[in-house]
């Protein structure tokens, strides 16, 4: 009986070993197949040679220091679209269309959308026939393609599939199966009719590196501004010029148009960097359709977070700004009485210099305080209230616990009743209103 068992094992062992090896080979083949499929040169499709001159590779520079390398595409004869974050710290871009080795310099832009991470660069010395942008929403499972050129200018076409449309980092994006590498960030992604559905990048989402395309509908909206005067790339990251600052000082106020009514504010000239930054974002339409995402009954209302424009029910919001912060500027005499406007920030444990968020702001509705409460706040915060502050907090109310540590840069001049209505709405545990309330737009009063 024992001899029979040994005999059976001797027969089965080679069969099991052979089966395992075959399985390993099948698994290896499965892992390799997507790479081979993506790298395949699609010679049977024609017409891409006409698109090749519109696609550019570029390096962005701060002076002589190279910052980023990527791609973009002509969407008008003298306008290239690419990712804003790839040029946000640059003062010039050196680019080359895929059909030539010639290099050109660009140092201006027409329009920027910081929330959706796109910018329109203005070219001067070269023009190209633009690609056609896809209109509407591209269908799931559509075949997606992007092109590349070898050093010999041989055209390669990489294929994939549109998986779905999803919200990532506060923006609605197409998720695609194409493998997008760092040096191809900003490349146009096409569907079978050779229309571009957007520009590509990759990011880690849910612990997985995934590829995305920023939809063409956002590019089309920016192109509506193509006749506006070009601005220097340097202006994206520097303080406003003296001429711009002088014009901003003349602005009488701004109207916050919310879904519950209008609130008119004025910005303080005592905090010019905050005033100029706010007005710059208003002119870029940055605040349009953002949620009033934080409402606290004894404090106030807060808006300006970049991740709220496309936020859905249950999303955690309020963490994304325009890509920069502002230095603290605490002005003696400005305090958090009712109606004041300030800039939120991360807590001291994460932010020792108390730098403020680049776009978010709050309006204080507050509550009234007794002397004993103000005494306790003074002791806890090591801060001394003036007689004027005490009188204001006891009579009209405010948020005294923020004095001396948060920057104030404006005040409400009419429409506080709207803020009072908003501050009474029902919220979830994160102080987000149960029913969305949007800041529709901000209008400048000349």
GROMACS .gro file of C-alpha atoms in nm:
model
  446
    1UNK     CA    1   0.000   0.000   0.000
    2UNK     CA    2   0.285   0.234   0.087
    3UNK     CA    3   0.457   0.159  -0.242
    4UNK     CA    4   0.136   0.247  -0.429
    5UNK     CA    5   0.116   0.592  -0.254
    6UNK     CA    6   0.476   0.666  -0.347
    7UNK     CA    7   0.403   0.567  -0.707
    8UNK     CA    8   0.101   0.800  -0.725
    9UNK     CA    9   0.301   1.090  -0.580
   10UNK     CA   10   0.581   1.037  -0.829
   11UNK     CA   11   0.327   1.062  -1.110
   12UNK     CA   12   0.141   1.365  -0.972
   13UNK     CA   13   0.444   1.574  -0.874
   14UNK     CA   14   0.565   1.647  -1.231
   15UNK     CA   15   0.208   1.730  -1.333
   16UNK     CA   16   0.168   1.977  -1.042
   17UNK     CA   17   0.507   2.134  -1.115
   18UNK     CA   18   0.420   2.169  -1.484
   19UNK     CA   19   0.084   2.327  -1.397
   20UNK     CA   20   0.246   2.581  -1.158
   21UNK     CA   21   0.502   2.681  -1.418
   22UNK     CA   22   0.230   2.730  -1.678
   23UNK     CA   23   0.033   2.942  -1.428
   24UNK     CA   24   0.340   3.159  -1.361
   25UNK     CA   25   0.391   3.208  -1.733
   26UNK     CA   26   0.026   3.304  -1.777
   27UNK     CA   27   0.050   3.555  -1.490
   28UNK     CA   28   0.372   3.703  -1.631
   29UNK     CA   29   0.208   3.735  -1.970
   30UNK     CA   30  -0.097   3.904  -1.817
   31UNK     CA   31   0.124   4.157  -1.637
   32UNK     CA   32   0.312   4.237  -1.956
   33UNK     CA   33   0.014   4.264  -2.189
   34UNK     CA   34  -0.103   4.617  -2.088
   35UNK     CA   35   0.250   4.754  -2.136
   36UNK     CA   36   0.285   4.593  -2.479
   37UNK     CA   37  -0.058   4.714  -2.583
   38UNK     CA   38   0.009   5.070  -2.469
   39UNK     CA   39   0.351   5.088  -2.636
   40UNK     CA   40   0.223   4.961  -2.972
   41UNK     CA   41   0.276   5.194  -3.270
   42UNK     CA   42  -0.058   5.229  -3.442
   43UNK     CA   43   0.041   5.257  -3.808
   44UNK     CA   44  -0.303   5.176  -3.944
   45UNK     CA   45  -0.458   5.504  -3.826
   46UNK     CA   46  -0.387   5.818  -4.028
   47UNK     CA   47  -0.430   6.191  -3.976
   48UNK     CA   48  -0.221   6.219  -3.661
   49UNK     CA   49   0.060   6.380  -3.860
   50UNK     CA   50  -0.161   6.688  -3.887
   51UNK     CA   51  -0.206   6.701  -3.508
   52UNK     CA   52   0.161   6.647  -3.429
   53UNK     CA   53   0.266   7.014  -3.496
   54UNK     CA   54   0.010   7.136  -3.238
   55UNK     CA   55   0.155   6.929  -2.951
   56UNK     CA   56   0.454   7.082  -2.769
   57UNK     CA   57   0.712   6.971  -2.517
   58UNK     CA   58   0.844   7.234  -2.278
   59UNK     CA   59   1.062   7.320  -1.981
   60UNK     CA   60   0.957   7.591  -1.734
   61UNK     CA   61   1.223   7.813  -1.578
   62UNK     CA   62   1.271   8.051  -1.288
   63UNK     CA   63   1.553   8.257  -1.435
   64UNK     CA   64   1.808   7.996  -1.543
   65UNK     CA   65   1.679   7.731  -1.302
   66UNK     CA   66   1.468   7.461  -1.464
   67UNK     CA   67   1.148   7.383  -1.272
   68UNK     CA   68   0.928   7.138  -1.462
   69UNK     CA   69   0.924   6.947  -1.790
   70UNK     CA   70   0.598   6.856  -1.959
   71UNK     CA   71   0.374   6.903  -2.258
   72UNK     CA   72   0.091   7.120  -2.384
   73UNK     CA   73  -0.114   7.175  -2.697
   74UNK     CA   74  -0.221   7.464  -2.919
   75UNK     CA   75  -0.593   7.535  -2.870
   76UNK     CA   76  -0.581   7.857  -3.074
   77UNK     CA   77  -0.321   7.964  -3.329
   78UNK     CA   78  -0.113   8.145  -3.068
   79UNK     CA   79  -0.239   7.989  -2.742
   80UNK     CA   80  -0.109   7.676  -2.568
   81UNK     CA   81  -0.294   7.508  -2.282
   82UNK     CA   82  -0.107   7.316  -2.013
   83UNK     CA   83  -0.125   7.251  -1.638
   84UNK     CA   84  -0.106   7.565  -1.425
   85UNK     CA   85   0.100   7.395  -1.152
   86UNK     CA   86   0.379   7.325  -1.401
   87UNK     CA   87   0.438   7.696  -1.468
   88UNK     CA   88   0.300   7.864  -1.153
   89UNK     CA   89   0.649   7.945  -1.020
   90UNK     CA   90   0.807   8.018  -1.359
   91UNK     CA   91   0.896   8.343  -1.532
   92UNK     CA   92   0.945   8.184  -1.875
   93UNK     CA   93   0.879   7.865  -2.070
   94UNK     CA   94   1.092   7.721  -2.352
   95UNK     CA   95   0.889   7.494  -2.581
   96UNK     CA   96   0.924   7.300  -2.903
   97UNK     CA   97   0.643   7.165  -3.125
   98UNK     CA   98   0.674   6.793  -3.194
   99UNK     CA   99   0.731   6.845  -3.566
  100UNK     CA  100   1.048   7.052  -3.522
  101UNK     CA  101   1.364   7.087  -3.316
  102UNK     CA  102   1.323   7.467  -3.304
  103UNK     CA  103   1.283   7.613  -2.955
  104UNK     CA  104   1.066   7.910  -2.867
  105UNK     CA  105   1.024   8.120  -2.555
  106UNK     CA  106   0.694   8.212  -2.389
  107UNK     CA  107   0.661   8.436  -2.084
  108UNK     CA  108   0.296   8.545  -2.097
  109UNK     CA  109  -0.045   8.398  -2.028
  110UNK     CA  110  -0.401   8.494  -2.118
  111UNK     CA  111  -0.609   8.324  -1.848
  112UNK     CA  112  -0.572   8.080  -1.561
  113UNK     CA  113  -0.806   7.842  -1.378
  114UNK     CA  114  -0.631   7.752  -1.051
  115UNK     CA  115  -0.909   7.520  -0.933
  116UNK     CA  116  -0.900   7.303  -1.246
  117UNK     CA  117  -0.521   7.345  -1.284
  118UNK     CA  118  -0.505   7.485  -1.639
  119UNK     CA  119  -0.346   7.792  -1.793
  120UNK     CA  120  -0.348   7.946  -2.142
  121UNK     CA  121   0.003   8.052  -2.251
  122UNK     CA  122   0.040   8.323  -2.515
  123UNK     CA  123   0.298   8.264  -2.792
  124UNK     CA  124   0.453   8.539  -3.005
  125UNK     CA  125   0.703   8.387  -3.249
  126UNK     CA  126   0.516   8.077  -3.363
  127UNK     CA  127   0.163   7.983  -3.462
  128UNK     CA  128   0.008   7.643  -3.521
  129UNK     CA  129  -0.327   7.510  -3.634
  130UNK     CA  130  -0.505   7.423  -3.306
  131UNK     CA  131  -0.654   7.088  -3.211
  132UNK     CA  132  -1.031   7.057  -3.198
  133UNK     CA  133  -1.175   7.028  -2.848
  134UNK     CA  134  -1.441   6.770  -2.765
  135UNK     CA  135  -1.775   6.931  -2.683
  136UNK     CA  136  -1.980   6.798  -2.393
  137UNK     CA  137  -1.898   6.495  -2.179
  138UNK     CA  138  -1.707   6.209  -2.337
  139UNK     CA  139  -1.871   5.865  -2.292
  140UNK     CA  140  -1.732   5.597  -2.062
  141UNK     CA  141  -1.543   5.315  -2.239
  142UNK     CA  142  -1.441   5.550  -2.522
  143UNK     CA  143  -1.102   5.472  -2.674
  144UNK     CA  144  -0.845   5.728  -2.556
  145UNK     CA  145  -0.520   5.816  -2.730
  146UNK     CA  146  -0.220   6.040  -2.694
  147UNK     CA  147   0.074   6.085  -2.930
  148UNK     CA  148   0.447   6.097  -2.880
  149UNK     CA  149   0.746   6.146  -3.107
  150UNK     CA  150   1.082   5.967  -3.094
  151UNK     CA  151   1.405   6.163  -3.152
  152UNK     CA  152   1.375   6.080  -3.521
  153UNK     CA  153   1.024   6.233  -3.516
  154UNK     CA  154   0.859   5.895  -3.569
  155UNK     CA  155   0.500   5.925  -3.455
  156UNK     CA  156   0.377   5.690  -3.183
  157UNK     CA  157   0.019   5.654  -3.073
  158UNK     CA  158  -0.059   5.520  -2.725
  159UNK     CA  159  -0.408   5.385  -2.669
  160UNK     CA  160  -0.625   5.331  -2.364
  161UNK     CA  161  -0.983   5.370  -2.245
  162UNK     CA  162  -1.193   5.630  -2.067
  163UNK     CA  163  -1.296   5.461  -1.742
  164UNK     CA  164  -1.527   5.719  -1.582
  165UNK     CA  165  -1.565   6.079  -1.471
  166UNK     CA  166  -1.481   6.138  -1.108
  167UNK     CA  167  -1.409   6.417  -0.858
  168UNK     CA  168  -1.048   6.434  -0.741
  169UNK     CA  169  -0.885   6.716  -0.542
  170UNK     CA  170  -1.188   6.936  -0.592
  171UNK     CA  171  -1.209   6.897  -0.971
  172UNK     CA  172  -1.417   6.680  -1.202
  173UNK     CA  173  -1.176   6.469  -1.409
  174UNK     CA  174  -1.179   6.190  -1.664
  175UNK     CA  175  -1.008   5.878  -1.529
  176UNK     CA  176  -0.827   5.698  -1.811
  177UNK     CA  177  -0.639   5.370  -1.843
  178UNK     CA  178  -0.346   5.521  -2.037
  179UNK     CA  179  -0.020   5.523  -1.844
  180UNK     CA  180   0.077   5.890  -1.809
  181UNK     CA  181   0.433   5.964  -1.706
  182UNK     CA  182   0.574   6.285  -1.554
  183UNK     CA  183   0.727   6.410  -1.880
  184UNK     CA  184   0.390   6.372  -2.057
  185UNK     CA  185   0.188   6.568  -1.799
  186UNK     CA  186  -0.016   6.822  -1.997
  187UNK     CA  187  -0.032   6.612  -2.315
  188UNK     CA  188  -0.366   6.621  -2.499
  189UNK     CA  189  -0.584   6.309  -2.478
  190UNK     CA  190  -0.797   6.232  -2.783
  191UNK     CA  191  -1.090   6.008  -2.865
  192UNK     CA  192  -1.148   5.827  -3.195
  193UNK     CA  193  -1.272   6.135  -3.382
  194UNK     CA  194  -0.936   6.303  -3.305
  195UNK     CA  195  -1.095   6.560  -3.078
  196UNK     CA  196  -0.919   6.635  -2.751
  197UNK     CA  197  -1.116   6.551  -2.437
  198UNK     CA  198  -0.857   6.725  -2.217
  199UNK     CA  199  -0.496   6.728  -2.098
  200UNK     CA  200  -0.344   6.447  -1.896
  201UNK     CA  201  -0.160   6.397  -1.568
  202UNK     CA  202  -0.122   6.125  -1.305
  203UNK     CA  203  -0.160   6.129  -0.929
  204UNK     CA  204  -0.185   5.891  -0.635
  205UNK     CA  205  -0.549   5.851  -0.534
  206UNK     CA  206  -0.668   5.591  -0.282
  207UNK     CA  207  -0.307   5.465  -0.254
  208UNK     CA  208  -0.293   5.393  -0.628
  209UNK     CA  209  -0.121   5.581  -0.910
  210UNK     CA  210  -0.396   5.672  -1.155
  211UNK     CA  211  -0.410   5.867  -1.481
  212UNK     CA  212  -0.655   6.151  -1.547
  213UNK     CA  213  -0.751   6.407  -1.810
  214UNK     CA  214  -0.862   6.759  -1.718
  215UNK     CA  215  -1.181   6.796  -1.929
  216UNK     CA  216  -1.187   7.010  -2.242
  217UNK     CA  217  -1.499   7.195  -2.124
  218UNK     CA  218  -1.281   7.389  -1.875
  219UNK     CA  219  -1.037   7.476  -2.153
  220UNK     CA  220  -1.323   7.601  -2.372
  221UNK     CA  221  -1.442   7.829  -2.092
  222UNK     CA  222  -1.095   7.978  -2.053
  223UNK     CA  223  -1.072   8.035  -2.428
  224UNK     CA  224  -1.361   8.278  -2.400
  225UNK     CA  225  -1.101   8.515  -2.247
  226UNK     CA  226  -0.848   8.483  -2.529
  227UNK     CA  227  -0.893   8.846  -2.635
  228UNK     CA  228  -0.796   8.980  -2.294
  229UNK     CA  229  -0.453   9.146  -2.255
  230UNK     CA  230  -0.168   8.905  -2.190
  231UNK     CA  231  -0.001   8.910  -1.849
  232UNK     CA  232   0.349   8.806  -1.747
  233UNK     CA  233   0.402   8.460  -1.600
  234UNK     CA  234   0.588   8.626  -1.316
  235UNK     CA  235   0.268   8.798  -1.207
  236UNK     CA  236   0.125   8.458  -1.111
  237UNK     CA  237   0.358   8.438  -0.812
  238UNK     CA  238   0.460   8.794  -0.729
  239UNK     CA  239   0.289   9.074  -0.541
  240UNK     CA  240   0.080   9.319  -0.740
  241UNK     CA  241   0.269   9.596  -0.914
  242UNK     CA  242   0.242   9.947  -0.775
  243UNK     CA  243   0.015  10.044  -1.064
  244UNK     CA  244  -0.223   9.753  -0.990
  245UNK     CA  245  -0.211   9.827  -0.619
  246UNK     CA  246  -0.298  10.191  -0.685
  247UNK     CA  247  -0.603  10.085  -0.887
  248UNK     CA  248  -0.709   9.843  -0.616
  249UNK     CA  249  -0.699  10.118  -0.355
  250UNK     CA  250  -0.970  10.299  -0.552
  251UNK     CA  251  -1.215  10.007  -0.546
  252UNK     CA  252  -1.515  10.103  -0.332
  253UNK     CA  253  -1.625   9.752  -0.249
  254UNK     CA  254  -1.715   9.405  -0.367
  255UNK     CA  255  -2.051   9.227  -0.376
  256UNK     CA  256  -2.063   8.863  -0.267
  257UNK     CA  257  -2.360   8.720  -0.455
  258UNK     CA  258  -2.479   8.414  -0.258
  259UNK     CA  259  -2.779   8.189  -0.309
  260UNK     CA  260  -2.935   8.348   0.000
  261UNK     CA  261  -2.873   8.711  -0.093
  262UNK     CA  262  -2.595   8.966  -0.145
  263UNK     CA  263  -2.330   9.079   0.102
  264UNK     CA  264  -2.127   9.391   0.022
  265UNK     CA  265  -1.778   9.418   0.167
  266UNK     CA  266  -1.481   9.651   0.159
  267UNK     CA  267  -1.115   9.551   0.183
  268UNK     CA  268  -0.870   9.734   0.408
  269UNK     CA  269  -0.577   9.924   0.257
  270UNK     CA  270  -0.389   9.846   0.580
  271UNK     CA  271  -0.346   9.489   0.451
  272UNK     CA  272  -0.258   9.553   0.084
  273UNK     CA  273  -0.125   9.205   0.006
  274UNK     CA  274  -0.455   9.051   0.116
  275UNK     CA  275  -0.658   9.315  -0.069
  276UNK     CA  276  -0.462   9.269  -0.394
  277UNK     CA  277  -0.469   8.890  -0.368
  278UNK     CA  278  -0.846   8.881  -0.314
  279UNK     CA  279  -0.911   9.113  -0.608
  280UNK     CA  280  -0.678   8.910  -0.831
  281UNK     CA  281  -0.872   8.591  -0.754
  282UNK     CA  282  -1.203   8.770  -0.812
  283UNK     CA  283  -1.085   8.881  -1.158
  284UNK     CA  284  -0.990   8.519  -1.234
  285UNK     CA  285  -1.346   8.410  -1.136
  286UNK     CA  286  -1.186   8.185  -0.875
  287UNK     CA  287  -1.472   8.224  -0.626
  288UNK     CA  288  -1.754   8.150  -0.871
  289UNK     CA  289  -1.977   7.861  -0.751
  290UNK     CA  290  -1.772   7.777  -0.440
  291UNK     CA  291  -1.964   7.651  -0.138
  292UNK     CA  292  -2.009   7.835   0.187
  293UNK     CA  293  -1.867   7.521   0.340
  294UNK     CA  294  -1.833   7.609   0.709
  295UNK     CA  295  -2.105   7.759   0.928
  296UNK     CA  296  -2.072   7.795   1.308
  297UNK     CA  297  -2.357   7.965   1.490
  298UNK     CA  298  -2.146   8.144   1.755
  299UNK     CA  299  -1.874   8.237   1.509
  300UNK     CA  300  -1.962   8.298   1.143
  301UNK     CA  301  -1.952   8.168   0.787
  302UNK     CA  302  -1.655   8.058   0.575
  303UNK     CA  303  -1.597   8.009   0.202
  304UNK     CA  304  -1.326   8.020  -0.065
  305UNK     CA  305  -1.207   7.655  -0.059
  306UNK     CA  306  -1.106   7.529  -0.403
  307UNK     CA  307  -1.233   7.177  -0.338
  308UNK     CA  308  -1.597   7.282  -0.295
  309UNK     CA  309  -1.703   7.377  -0.649
  310UNK     CA  310  -1.778   7.018  -0.746
  311UNK     CA  311  -1.817   6.872  -0.396
  312UNK     CA  312  -2.084   6.610  -0.348
  313UNK     CA  313  -2.283   6.517  -0.040
  314UNK     CA  314  -2.061   6.371   0.230
  315UNK     CA  315  -1.731   6.490   0.078
  316UNK     CA  316  -1.470   6.625   0.319
  317UNK     CA  317  -1.399   6.980   0.203
  318UNK     CA  318  -1.218   7.295   0.306
  319UNK     CA  319  -0.856   7.179   0.272
  320UNK     CA  320  -0.762   7.302  -0.078
  321UNK     CA  321  -0.648   7.656  -0.160
  322UNK     CA  322  -0.503   7.826  -0.469
  323UNK     CA  323  -0.160   7.666  -0.423
  324UNK     CA  324  -0.002   7.922  -0.190
  325UNK     CA  325  -0.039   8.087   0.150
  326UNK     CA  326  -0.003   8.447   0.265
  327UNK     CA  327   0.217   8.584   0.546
  328UNK     CA  328   0.036   8.687   0.863
  329UNK     CA  329  -0.040   9.060   0.878
  330UNK     CA  330  -0.204   9.147   1.208
  331UNK     CA  331  -0.283   9.518   1.224
  332UNK     CA  332  -0.321   9.687   1.567
  333UNK     CA  333  -0.670   9.833   1.597
  334UNK     CA  334  -0.837   9.573   1.375
  335UNK     CA  335  -1.021   9.314   1.582
  336UNK     CA  336  -1.284   9.046   1.536
  337UNK     CA  337  -1.600   9.239   1.605
  338UNK     CA  338  -1.920   9.143   1.425
  339UNK     CA  339  -1.896   9.197   1.047
  340UNK     CA  340  -1.519   9.169   1.018
  341UNK     CA  341  -1.357   8.952   0.748
  342UNK     CA  342  -1.051   8.741   0.822
  343UNK     CA  343  -0.835   8.471   0.674
  344UNK     CA  344  -0.836   8.117   0.821
  345UNK     CA  345  -0.518   7.916   0.861
  346UNK     CA  346  -0.377   7.592   0.996
  347UNK     CA  347  -0.326   7.574   1.376
  348UNK     CA  348  -0.002   7.690   1.539
  349UNK     CA  349   0.119   7.332   1.586
  350UNK     CA  350   0.137   7.296   1.206
  351UNK     CA  351   0.194   7.659   1.117
  352UNK     CA  352   0.429   7.843   1.351
  353UNK     CA  353   0.444   8.153   1.133
  354UNK     CA  354   0.065   8.169   1.118
  355UNK     CA  355   0.054   8.196   0.740
  356UNK     CA  356  -0.301   8.231   0.611
  357UNK     CA  357  -0.487   8.035   0.344
  358UNK     CA  358  -0.448   8.195   0.001
  359UNK     CA  359  -0.818   8.211  -0.084
  360UNK     CA  360  -1.047   8.118   0.204
  361UNK     CA  361  -1.210   8.384   0.421
  362UNK     CA  362  -1.463   8.407   0.701
  363UNK     CA  363  -1.725   8.664   0.798
  364UNK     CA  364  -1.776   8.707   1.172
  365UNK     CA  365  -2.135   8.701   1.295
  366UNK     CA  366  -2.025   8.608   1.649
  367UNK     CA  367  -2.209   8.655   1.975
  368UNK     CA  368  -2.201   8.895   2.271
  369UNK     CA  369  -1.962   8.835   2.563
  370UNK     CA  370  -1.953   8.920   2.932
  371UNK     CA  371  -1.652   9.077   3.105
  372UNK     CA  372  -1.573   8.750   3.285
  373UNK     CA  373  -1.558   8.563   2.954
  374UNK     CA  374  -1.326   8.827   2.809
  375UNK     CA  375  -1.106   8.802   3.119
  376UNK     CA  376  -1.075   8.427   3.069
  377UNK     CA  377  -0.984   8.470   2.701
  378UNK     CA  378  -0.717   8.725   2.792
  379UNK     CA  379  -0.559   8.484   3.039
  380UNK     CA  380  -0.577   8.187   2.807
  381UNK     CA  381  -0.439   8.368   2.501
  382UNK     CA  382  -0.199   8.603   2.682
  383UNK     CA  383  -0.370   8.894   2.508
  384UNK     CA  384  -0.502   9.225   2.643
  385UNK     CA  385  -0.828   9.371   2.509
  386UNK     CA  386  -0.861   9.749   2.475
  387UNK     CA  387  -1.159   9.935   2.616
  388UNK     CA  388  -1.292   9.972   2.261
  389UNK     CA  389  -1.270   9.596   2.202
  390UNK     CA  390  -1.445   9.514   2.529
  391UNK     CA  391  -1.725   9.756   2.456
  392UNK     CA  392  -1.775   9.613   2.105
  393UNK     CA  393  -1.775   9.252   2.222
  394UNK     CA  394  -2.026   9.327   2.498
  395UNK     CA  395  -2.264   9.527   2.277
  396UNK     CA  396  -2.249   9.404   1.916
  397UNK     CA  397  -2.052   9.081   1.963
  398UNK     CA  398  -1.781   8.908   1.766
  399UNK     CA  399  -1.510   8.642   1.798
  400UNK     CA  400  -1.259   8.776   2.053
  401UNK     CA  401  -1.065   8.449   2.084
  402UNK     CA  402  -0.911   8.511   1.738
  403UNK     CA  403  -0.766   8.854   1.813
  404UNK     CA  404  -0.393   8.890   1.773
  405UNK     CA  405  -0.346   8.557   1.594
  406UNK     CA  406  -0.557   8.576   1.274
  407UNK     CA  407  -0.531   8.832   0.994
  408UNK     CA  408  -0.828   9.066   0.939
  409UNK     CA  409  -0.844   9.224   0.593
  410UNK     CA  410  -1.198   9.357   0.539
  411UNK     CA  411  -1.547   9.418   0.673
  412UNK     CA  412  -1.911   9.391   0.571
  413UNK     CA  413  -2.071   9.727   0.484
  414UNK     CA  414  -2.417   9.591   0.399
  415UNK     CA  415  -2.598   9.259   0.395
  416UNK     CA  416  -2.516   9.127   0.744
  417UNK     CA  417  -2.874   9.001   0.762
  418UNK     CA  418  -2.782   8.755   0.483
  419UNK     CA  419  -2.486   8.626   0.685
  420UNK     CA  420  -2.720   8.596   0.987
  421UNK     CA  421  -2.962   8.381   0.787
  422UNK     CA  422  -2.683   8.159   0.659
  423UNK     CA  423  -2.534   8.109   1.004
  424UNK     CA  424  -2.864   7.963   1.127
  425UNK     CA  425  -2.887   7.679   0.872
  426UNK     CA  426  -2.856   7.314   0.975
  427UNK     CA  427  -2.509   7.164   0.944
  428UNK     CA  428  -2.339   6.826   0.974
  429UNK     CA  429  -2.070   6.739   1.231
  430UNK     CA  430  -1.806   6.913   1.019
  431UNK     CA  431  -2.012   7.237   1.018
  432UNK     CA  432  -2.096   7.198   0.648
  433UNK     CA  433  -2.454   7.303   0.566
  434UNK     CA  434  -2.685   7.007   0.500
  435UNK     CA  435  -2.828   7.194   0.203
  436UNK     CA  436  -2.554   7.344  -0.016
  437UNK     CA  437  -2.523   7.722  -0.022
  438UNK     CA  438  -2.303   7.867  -0.295
  439UNK     CA  439  -2.114   8.188  -0.345
  440UNK     CA  440  -2.238   8.241  -0.699
  441UNK     CA  441  -1.985   8.511  -0.790
  442UNK     CA  442  -1.804   8.818  -0.658
  443UNK     CA  443  -1.862   9.151  -0.830
  444UNK     CA  444  -1.629   9.452  -0.805
  445UNK     CA  445  -1.777   9.796  -0.737
  446UNK     CA  446  -1.570  10.062  -0.912
   0.00000   0.00000   0.00000
